[in-house]
Short mmCIF file of C-alpha atoms in Angstrom, two decimals:
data_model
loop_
_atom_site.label_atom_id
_atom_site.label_comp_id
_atom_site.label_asym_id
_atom_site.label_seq_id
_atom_site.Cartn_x
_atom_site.Cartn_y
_atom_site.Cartn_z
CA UNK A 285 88.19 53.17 67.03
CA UNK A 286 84.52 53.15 66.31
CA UNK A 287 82.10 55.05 68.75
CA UNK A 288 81.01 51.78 70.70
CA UNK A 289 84.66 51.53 71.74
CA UNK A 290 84.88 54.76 72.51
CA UNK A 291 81.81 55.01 74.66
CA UNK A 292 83.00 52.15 76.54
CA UNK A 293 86.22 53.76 77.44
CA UNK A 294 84.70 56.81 78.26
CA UNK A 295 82.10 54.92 80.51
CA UNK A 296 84.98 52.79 82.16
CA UNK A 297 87.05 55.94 82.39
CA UNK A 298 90.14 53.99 81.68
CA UNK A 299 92.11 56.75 80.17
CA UNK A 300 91.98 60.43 79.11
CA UNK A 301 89.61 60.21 76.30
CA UNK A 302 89.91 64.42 75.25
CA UNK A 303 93.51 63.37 73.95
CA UNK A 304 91.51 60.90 70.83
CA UNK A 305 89.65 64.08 69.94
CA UNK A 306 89.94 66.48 67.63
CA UNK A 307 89.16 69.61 68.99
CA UNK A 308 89.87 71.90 66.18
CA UNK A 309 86.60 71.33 64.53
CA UNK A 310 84.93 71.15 67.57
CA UNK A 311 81.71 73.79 68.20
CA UNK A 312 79.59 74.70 70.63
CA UNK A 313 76.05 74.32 69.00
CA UNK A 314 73.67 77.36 69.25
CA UNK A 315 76.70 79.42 71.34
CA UNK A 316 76.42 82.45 68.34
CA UNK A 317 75.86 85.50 69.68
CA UNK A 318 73.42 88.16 68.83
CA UNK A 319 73.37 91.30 70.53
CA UNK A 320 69.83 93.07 71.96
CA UNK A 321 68.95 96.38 73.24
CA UNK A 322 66.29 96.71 75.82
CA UNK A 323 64.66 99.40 77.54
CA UNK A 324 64.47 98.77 81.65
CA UNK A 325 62.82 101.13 83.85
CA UNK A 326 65.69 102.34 86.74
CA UNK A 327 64.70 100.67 89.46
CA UNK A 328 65.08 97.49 88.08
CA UNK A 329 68.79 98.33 86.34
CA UNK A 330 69.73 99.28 90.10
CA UNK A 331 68.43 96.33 91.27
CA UNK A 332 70.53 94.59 88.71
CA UNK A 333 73.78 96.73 89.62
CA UNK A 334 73.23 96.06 93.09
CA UNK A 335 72.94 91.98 92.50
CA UNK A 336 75.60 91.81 90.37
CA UNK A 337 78.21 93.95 92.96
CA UNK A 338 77.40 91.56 95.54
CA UNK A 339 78.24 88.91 93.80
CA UNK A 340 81.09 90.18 92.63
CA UNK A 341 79.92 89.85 87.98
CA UNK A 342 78.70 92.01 85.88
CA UNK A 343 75.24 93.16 85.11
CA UNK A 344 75.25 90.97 81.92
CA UNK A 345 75.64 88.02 83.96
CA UNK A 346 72.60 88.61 86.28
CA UNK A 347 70.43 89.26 83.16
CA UNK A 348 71.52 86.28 81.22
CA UNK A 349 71.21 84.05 84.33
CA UNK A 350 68.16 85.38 85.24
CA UNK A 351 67.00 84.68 81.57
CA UNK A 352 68.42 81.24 80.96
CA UNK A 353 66.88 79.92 84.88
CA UNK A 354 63.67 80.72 83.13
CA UNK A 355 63.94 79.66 80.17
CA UNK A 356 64.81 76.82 81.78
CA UNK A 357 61.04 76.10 83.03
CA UNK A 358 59.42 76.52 79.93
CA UNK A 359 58.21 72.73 78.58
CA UNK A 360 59.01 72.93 74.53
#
């Protein structure tokens, strides 16, 4: 199948299209990790503790939400 045909049955959505795939190749570009320390004054790590309780995630997940909604606004 060449990747007109597949487009088109993807667009159509005539059949499951993840079972003419093969996944085990498959990456997710720039998903590498790297990991950062950072200094944050208190306030702010309690405000981060505090956010991330009430939603019920972890502090990690605030920050790199926080980070990647604004990183989201910058124009390239």
């Amino acid at each position: 199948m060449n990747a007109k045909e597949f487009d088109q049955k993807f667009d159509d959505g005539e059949e499951d299209i993840i079972e003419m795939l093969d996944l085990s190749k498959a990456k997710r570009p720039f998903s590498t990790q790297k990991r950062l320390t950072i200094d944050l004054p208190i306030w702010m790590i309690e405000l981060i503790d505090r956010e991330a309780n009430r939603l019920g995630v972890t502090p990690q997940t605030i920050i790199q939400t926080s980070l990647t909604e604004h990183l989201a606004t910058i124009k390239p």
